Amino acid sequence: MVASRLIERLDRALVDATDPLQREYLKAERAGALARLGLLADARFALQGLRTQNQRHRDALLSAWIHLVDGQIEHFDTVARSAADKFARALADAEAAGDAPMQALASAWLAMTAFNASDLPALTRHVGRALRLAEPEQHAARARVGLVLADAYRFAGDDAASQTWYLRARAHASAEGDSSMISVLLYNLATHRAGHIALADAFGRADAEQARKALLEVESTANYDWGTGVASLSAMVPVNRAQLLVALARYEEAARLFDDHLERAAAEGMSHRAARLLADRAWCHVKTGRVAQALADARAAEATAATQQDPDDRAAAFARLAAIHRHGGRDAAAAQLQAQADEALALHHAEQARLRRALDDALAALDEPDGVA
């Protein structure tokens, strides 16, 4: 089964390894694989053993592995921003050890955290380093940086470039036997499509046929995770499904999914989008006649909508809140919120253009035209 290929390969390598430090490196790689599968308790137990061993070895590369695994555990537990600090320490230790493969891998993870933080200079810097240092057969680093570029280009509105990088990332993940990476690829693709459709729906421009296709993709992702044993970030798929159900006017179903999974999704790293998701749930309550619940969610969303990090989230929240106020006959409040939505949407489009230029420039600066050996 795909889920166990990477673990099985590492277990075989551990049996064959005779060098004590090499065994610790393999144990660390295995602990990271466990974290990415969502087996966080097992990963933490393994990490503690690695720390104990490194008190004896005092090895810079093993220290790098320990920081990398620690960051992966934090990321797949709560998508914590502090994971970036762990990846930065991994990179520093890898540089001290003079180990280019670990530098490439840590840089790929730092590129991911930079993208999540909307830090464009850091994103292009880490992407460039990862692609320069990762050899063609270094599948883990190339899969990770490929995923980052795929996500970044899709966010930038360049679907053709995004698809190219998704295919490259998936090829490297398959070669690595990393089912968790394939799961993330499927999830991110479905998430971006769901977010795009939900944004259009908030502005009254949803395409029902696209929403139906995207819903099938989200359900396929859930089925893949169930079939391969991937357990990380389990609440995000149902939330994506709820957003698409809103676009399909299946409000009762959407509200139930929001009720069941919003709290867990916030703990898994979606708290920065809470206002947008609360506004979606408020709209469900409006359409199903639950006035008290609609007012509670709308007020909570309106209180924090402007603080959301990404302008597309702000645009979606404000547009949905404007629709709620229009539905209640509060036209002046609706007009003000719609103006804020339009302003945020224009900023989103400007940021997309800026991101596309930065990514194109970063890849053009590499020896390979497309950054791939």
Short mmCIF file of C-alpha atoms in Angstrom, two decimals, residues 21 25 53-66 93 97:
data_model
loop_
_atom_site.label_atom_id
_atom_site.label_comp_id
_atom_site.label_asym_id
_atom_site.label_seq_id
_atom_site.Cartn_x
_atom_site.Cartn_y
_atom_site.Cartn_z
CA LEU A 21 24.97 8.30 13.26
CA TYR A 25 19.54 10.16 10.60
CA GLN A 53 21.06 10.29 21.38
CA ASN A 54 22.32 13.69 20.31
CA GLN A 55 23.33 14.52 23.86
CA ARG A 56 25.99 11.88 23.26
CA HIS A 57 26.80 12.51 19.59
CA ARG A 58 26.68 16.33 19.52
CA ASP A 59 26.34 16.14 15.73
CA ALA A 60 25.31 19.23 13.73
CA LEU A 61 23.47 17.24 11.05
CA LEU A 62 21.53 15.25 13.63
CA SER A 63 20.66 18.54 15.32
CA ALA A 64 19.36 19.76 11.96
CA TRP A 65 17.20 16.65 11.63
CA ILE A 66 15.86 17.13 15.15
CA ASP A 93 22.72 23.49 11.59
CA ALA A 97 27.51 20.69 8.95
#
